[in-house]
Amino acid sequence: MIAVLRQDATQEQIESLCSWFREKGLDVHISRGEYQTILGLIGDTSRIDTDLLCGLSIIESATRVSEPYKSANRKFHPQDTVVSVSDTVRIGGGHFALIAGPCSVESGEQITTVAQAVQKAGAAILRGGAFKPRTSPYDFQGLGGEGIKMLSQAKQITGMPIVTEIMNANQLDLFEDVDIIQVGARNMQNFDLLKELGRCGKPILLKRGLSSTIKELLMSAEYIMAGGCEEVILCERGIRTFETYTRNTLDLSAIAVLQERTHLPVIVDPSHATGAARLVAPMARAAAAAGADGIMIEVHNDPASALCDGVQALTPEQFAAVAADVKAVRGALGLDK
Ligand code: PEP
Ligand code: MN
């Protein structure tokens, strides 16, 4: 971090500021110019608040030169993190996984039927929402704990690990049999939830917020990792822009940017990104070509009667075709381990 001091800063003020930095464990490099004094702060500056510094009377500006996320940063952990899911599936570091299933669990029969179909087509992990963050309180809110039991049953029958969304830390007891806990876009910055999940001992699938920058996504991952969890999977699911022909705008560049900046696996959700079944296949192929470590797709046995997100759901047959395309893209590019 670099702090530029005001010209009228007295020697006494500068010394007192430097001792404060040293007390925080930082080395201070003082560079005195003819008109300006600049302090270079060396060490872990993640606990220093730049806004607070800028508010001090002797500081003109303070700028970070390194990222405030440390655990998620590739600089301090150059090798890719490989997340192991229930000892059978791996994601990251060249290991690719397809995650598929309905937006929400609607019945035991529905989730098991979809699970068997997507598994046959190549999906490694089953998704299904039990707690649904709906825009309207009058829309279907999910089956809650009962939905998780139905997912568990589908897991028992197929052997597929399951991922489902948590909305509140007080639901954690119900997630015992869940293999990956999902934090939805709307909760990406629910910091109390993130802190709690960092201590829960399970892999976390963290979705990018609707209006969040890549840096904010990484800072949210940092919250989870600060609690001791090293298995965080990041998910690009589209962000809100001025575009209206798609539900969100899929930021494919986030895959490459994230893989540069973090060692954590990065997956893509083309279903919520586009909001239209016909757009899922091209975006899934593009995500695979861009090097995503996984793709999550909504699949429903009868999209027209789905209780949630039916317009973006693929039928099992459509999903099978996408899975084959993704396999072909990865094969052609030599991405498979
Ligand atoms: C979901 O995956 O079911 C979901 C609600 O997605 P998002 O949080 O990305 O909107
Ligand atoms: Mn959905």
XYZ file of C-alpha atoms and ligand atoms in Angstrom:
348
model
C 0.000 0.000 0.000
C 1.213 3.476 -0.778
C 0.253 6.549 1.260
C 0.985 10.018 -0.085
C 1.254 12.600 2.720
C 0.071 16.186 2.585
C 2.767 18.797 2.171
C 2.027 20.341 5.543
C 2.470 17.066 7.478
C 4.840 17.710 10.398
C 7.740 15.443 11.290
C 6.009 14.571 14.558
C 2.793 13.555 12.776
C 4.739 11.443 10.272
C 6.617 9.654 13.041
C 3.457 8.965 14.974
C 1.744 7.560 11.865
C 4.785 5.363 11.076
C 4.814 3.920 14.603
C 1.102 3.138 14.283
C 1.813 1.214 11.050
C 4.725 -0.625 12.705
C 2.474 -1.588 15.617
C 0.201 -3.190 12.989
C 3.178 -5.374 11.948
C 4.035 -3.457 8.782
C 7.422 -2.250 7.555
C 7.375 1.368 6.468
C 9.530 2.652 3.654
C 9.727 6.466 3.737
C 10.511 8.296 0.543
C 11.041 12.044 0.961
C 10.803 14.159 -2.164
C 11.326 17.893 -2.475
C 7.589 18.552 -2.171
C 6.016 15.324 -1.048
C 6.615 12.431 1.340
C 5.407 9.000 0.332
C 5.106 5.986 2.638
C 5.397 2.469 1.209
C 3.717 -0.039 3.523
C 5.119 -3.535 3.280
C 3.454 -6.615 4.778
C -0.122 -7.801 5.219
C -2.139 -4.624 4.717
C -5.451 -6.472 4.414
C -6.514 -5.171 7.850
C -5.805 -1.542 6.968
C -8.848 0.413 5.863
C -7.858 2.718 2.977
C -10.936 4.929 3.482
C -9.970 5.467 7.094
C -6.417 6.412 6.068
C -7.702 8.870 3.468
C -9.734 10.520 6.220
C -6.611 11.346 8.281
C -5.618 15.002 8.113
C -2.010 14.307 7.027
C -2.830 11.848 4.238
C -3.567 13.024 0.732
C -4.223 9.600 -0.794
C -3.794 5.930 -0.024
C -3.714 3.241 -2.698
C -3.527 -0.511 -2.507
C -0.964 -2.102 -4.788
C -1.792 -5.695 -3.840
C -5.172 -7.393 -3.579
C -6.939 -7.491 -0.216
C -7.802 -11.178 -0.634
C -5.020 -13.434 0.604
C -6.323 -17.011 1.037
C -8.041 -16.992 -2.360
C -5.105 -15.311 -4.101
C -3.126 -17.352 -6.607
C 0.002 -15.343 -5.741
C 0.225 -17.086 -2.384
C -1.068 -20.467 -3.624
C 0.056 -20.985 -7.225
C -1.336 -24.527 -7.669
C -4.996 -24.985 -8.588
C -7.204 -26.098 -5.727
C -8.941 -29.373 -6.482
C -12.213 -29.719 -4.579
C -13.111 -33.305 -3.706
C -16.795 -33.955 -3.419
C -17.833 -36.965 -1.334
C -14.596 -38.739 -2.437
C -16.008 -39.537 -5.873
C -15.963 -36.300 -7.864
C -13.212 -33.719 -8.246
C -13.473 -30.161 -9.550
C -10.532 -27.928 -10.465
C -6.945 -28.423 -11.589
C -8.049 -30.059 -14.853
C -10.905 -32.024 -13.279
C -14.207 -31.014 -14.849
C -17.715 -31.762 -13.555
C -21.211 -31.286 -14.924
C -23.819 -30.399 -12.324
C -27.459 -30.792 -13.349
C -30.948 -30.974 -11.940
C -34.117 -28.941 -11.545
C -34.312 -25.406 -10.246
C -36.301 -26.751 -7.324
C -37.099 -30.125 -5.872
C -40.825 -30.645 -6.464
C -41.386 -34.253 -5.407
C -39.415 -37.379 -4.603
C -40.319 -38.930 -7.911
C -39.401 -35.810 -9.911
C -35.923 -35.395 -8.402
C -35.054 -39.077 -8.704
C -36.268 -39.278 -12.319
C -34.224 -36.205 -13.267
C -31.206 -37.498 -11.314
C -31.204 -40.804 -13.175
C -31.584 -39.071 -16.542
C -28.819 -36.504 -16.035
C -26.504 -39.107 -14.579
C -26.961 -41.233 -17.680
C -26.084 -38.203 -19.797
C -22.844 -37.543 -17.907
C -23.683 -35.298 -14.954
C -21.529 -36.013 -11.907
C -23.421 -33.953 -9.333
C -27.162 -33.473 -8.763
C -28.573 -30.006 -8.071
C -32.017 -29.063 -6.774
C -33.248 -26.156 -4.697
C -35.068 -26.841 -1.438
C -34.922 -23.298 -0.073
C -35.700 -20.940 -2.958
C -34.846 -17.235 -2.965
C -37.798 -15.992 -5.039
C -38.324 -12.378 -6.059
C -42.022 -12.584 -5.104
C -43.119 -13.886 -1.694
C -46.174 -15.392 -3.442
C -44.094 -17.657 -5.701
C -43.202 -21.251 -4.806
C -40.668 -21.026 -1.961
C -39.341 -24.591 -2.129
C -40.042 -27.685 -0.031
C -37.435 -26.826 2.620
C -36.247 -29.703 4.806
C -38.578 -32.137 3.012
C -36.902 -31.193 -0.283
C -33.485 -31.983 1.164
C -34.759 -35.413 2.244
C -35.921 -36.049 -1.340
C -32.490 -35.022 -2.645
C -30.881 -37.428 -0.155
C -33.081 -40.184 -1.424
C -32.077 -39.477 -5.031
C -28.448 -39.507 -3.869
C -28.936 -42.887 -2.240
C -30.488 -44.344 -5.381
C -27.995 -42.905 -7.890
C -24.866 -42.409 -5.792
C -24.628 -38.826 -7.076
C -23.385 -36.173 -4.627
C -25.885 -33.361 -4.099
C -25.691 -29.568 -4.060
C -28.433 -27.311 -2.729
C -28.781 -23.713 -1.604
C -28.784 -22.476 1.973
C -30.459 -19.150 2.748
C -29.875 -18.850 6.468
C -27.273 -20.318 8.840
C -30.078 -21.627 11.073
C -30.866 -24.166 8.299
C -27.414 -25.802 8.618
C -28.588 -28.813 10.647
C -30.734 -29.867 7.696
C -27.663 -29.917 5.399
C -25.869 -32.837 7.052
C -26.226 -35.134 4.021
C -25.606 -32.335 1.496
C -22.221 -32.627 -0.235
C -21.822 -29.035 -1.463
C -23.647 -26.088 0.089
C -24.637 -23.407 -2.403
C -24.681 -19.706 -1.595
C -26.968 -18.045 -4.114
C -26.324 -14.802 -5.963
C -28.618 -12.888 -3.608
C -26.654 -14.019 -0.570
C -23.137 -13.543 -1.934
C -22.605 -10.677 0.471
C -24.484 -12.105 3.445
C -21.300 -11.951 5.471
C -22.693 -13.578 8.634
C -23.796 -16.566 6.536
C -20.397 -16.733 4.793
C -18.564 -16.690 8.145
C -20.751 -19.487 9.487
C -20.254 -21.602 6.331
C -16.490 -21.155 6.562
C -16.617 -23.209 9.766
C -19.035 -25.931 8.594
C -16.458 -28.271 7.033
C -18.192 -28.741 3.674
C -17.297 -27.480 0.178
C -19.134 -24.257 -0.683
C -20.429 -23.260 -4.118
C -20.412 -19.464 -4.134
C -22.420 -17.746 -6.863
C -21.530 -14.288 -8.102
C -23.955 -11.581 -6.990
C -26.238 -9.967 -9.551
C -24.325 -6.698 -9.387
C -21.038 -7.836 -7.944
C -17.587 -7.283 -9.329
C -15.096 -10.112 -9.639
C -13.153 -8.589 -6.762
C -16.253 -8.591 -4.543
C -16.812 -12.266 -5.409
C -13.235 -12.992 -4.358
C -13.675 -11.025 -1.134
C -16.766 -13.122 -0.341
C -14.730 -16.291 -0.977
C -12.151 -14.813 1.389
C -14.825 -14.550 4.122
C -15.522 -18.279 3.792
C -11.835 -19.166 3.662
C -11.029 -16.981 6.683
C -13.176 -19.408 8.691
C -10.915 -22.318 7.707
C -12.694 -23.666 4.615
C -10.358 -24.239 1.670
C -12.895 -25.803 -0.660
C -14.739 -22.958 -2.339
C -16.071 -23.283 -5.897
C -16.826 -19.975 -7.620
C -19.749 -19.715 -10.013
C -20.270 -17.150 -12.761
C -24.048 -16.956 -13.306
C -24.435 -13.719 -15.206
C -24.631 -10.172 -13.959
C -27.250 -7.474 -14.391
C -26.579 -5.061 -17.252
C -28.716 -2.831 -19.498
C -29.378 -5.843 -21.788
C -32.960 -7.146 -21.762
C -32.895 -9.980 -24.326
C -31.243 -12.226 -21.748
C -32.119 -12.660 -18.042
C -28.569 -11.622 -17.121
C -25.378 -11.035 -19.082
C -23.015 -13.995 -18.936
C -19.566 -12.630 -18.164
C -17.411 -15.295 -19.792
C -14.320 -13.177 -19.239
C -14.808 -13.782 -15.504
C -13.615 -17.371 -16.039
C -10.254 -16.263 -17.417
C -9.873 -13.367 -14.982
C -10.708 -15.542 -11.975
C -8.380 -18.325 -13.068
C -5.600 -15.758 -13.309
C -6.273 -14.308 -9.861
C -7.348 -17.290 -7.807
C -6.503 -20.971 -7.427
C -10.147 -21.838 -6.675
C -12.202 -23.759 -9.274
C -14.531 -21.686 -11.445
C -17.793 -23.027 -12.846
C -20.466 -21.457 -15.048
C -24.268 -21.518 -14.800
C -25.601 -20.747 -18.295
C -29.214 -21.343 -17.163
C -29.548 -18.357 -14.810
C -27.157 -16.346 -16.989
C -29.402 -16.506 -20.065
C -32.839 -17.353 -18.675
C -33.770 -19.170 -21.896
C -33.434 -22.886 -22.636
C -32.402 -22.279 -26.275
C -29.406 -20.175 -25.166
C -28.036 -22.684 -22.682
C -26.270 -24.951 -25.203
C -24.210 -22.251 -26.976
C -23.192 -20.668 -23.658
C -22.297 -24.046 -22.157
C -20.061 -24.766 -25.158
C -18.478 -21.331 -24.810
C -17.896 -21.818 -21.074
C -16.229 -25.169 -21.742
C -14.021 -23.627 -24.425
C -13.067 -20.774 -22.087
C -11.743 -23.326 -19.595
C -14.448 -23.492 -16.921
C -13.865 -26.241 -14.342
C -17.515 -27.191 -14.406
C -20.940 -26.243 -15.727
C -24.222 -26.228 -13.820
C -27.419 -26.591 -15.840
C -31.083 -26.654 -14.854
C -32.881 -29.747 -16.164
C -36.543 -30.625 -15.660
C -38.495 -33.714 -16.714
C -41.371 -31.454 -17.820
C -40.162 -27.821 -18.157
C -43.602 -26.501 -19.098
C -45.009 -27.465 -15.705
C -41.961 -26.606 -13.577
C -42.740 -24.692 -10.375
C -39.696 -22.480 -10.888
C -37.559 -21.354 -13.861
C -39.238 -23.652 -16.398
C -38.363 -21.378 -19.360
C -34.664 -21.906 -18.847
C -34.848 -25.618 -18.029
C -33.600 -28.217 -20.508
C -35.285 -31.556 -20.956
C -33.094 -34.553 -20.131
C -32.669 -35.159 -23.898
C -31.525 -31.582 -24.500
C -29.153 -31.883 -21.569
C -27.670 -35.072 -23.028
C -26.925 -33.200 -26.251
C -25.250 -30.327 -24.363
C -23.195 -32.784 -22.301
C -21.967 -34.418 -25.516
C -21.080 -31.017 -27.011
C -19.185 -29.978 -23.892
C -17.268 -33.263 -23.948
C -16.407 -32.701 -27.600
C -15.232 -29.131 -26.983
C -13.030 -30.193 -24.073
C -11.681 -33.114 -26.077
C -10.905 -30.957 -29.112
C -9.011 -28.476 -26.951
C -7.151 -31.178 -25.036
C -8.569 -29.958 -21.716
C -9.342 -33.382 -20.263
C -7.052 -34.824 -17.614
C -30.133 -21.384 -8.238
O -29.054 -21.829 -8.657
O -31.095 -22.096 -7.953
C -30.310 -19.922 -8.105
C -31.326 -19.411 -7.421
O -29.379 -19.218 -8.744
P -28.864 -17.712 -8.499
O -28.575 -17.598 -7.030
O -27.627 -17.659 -9.348
O -29.938 -16.804 -8.968
Mn -33.394 -21.489 -10.990
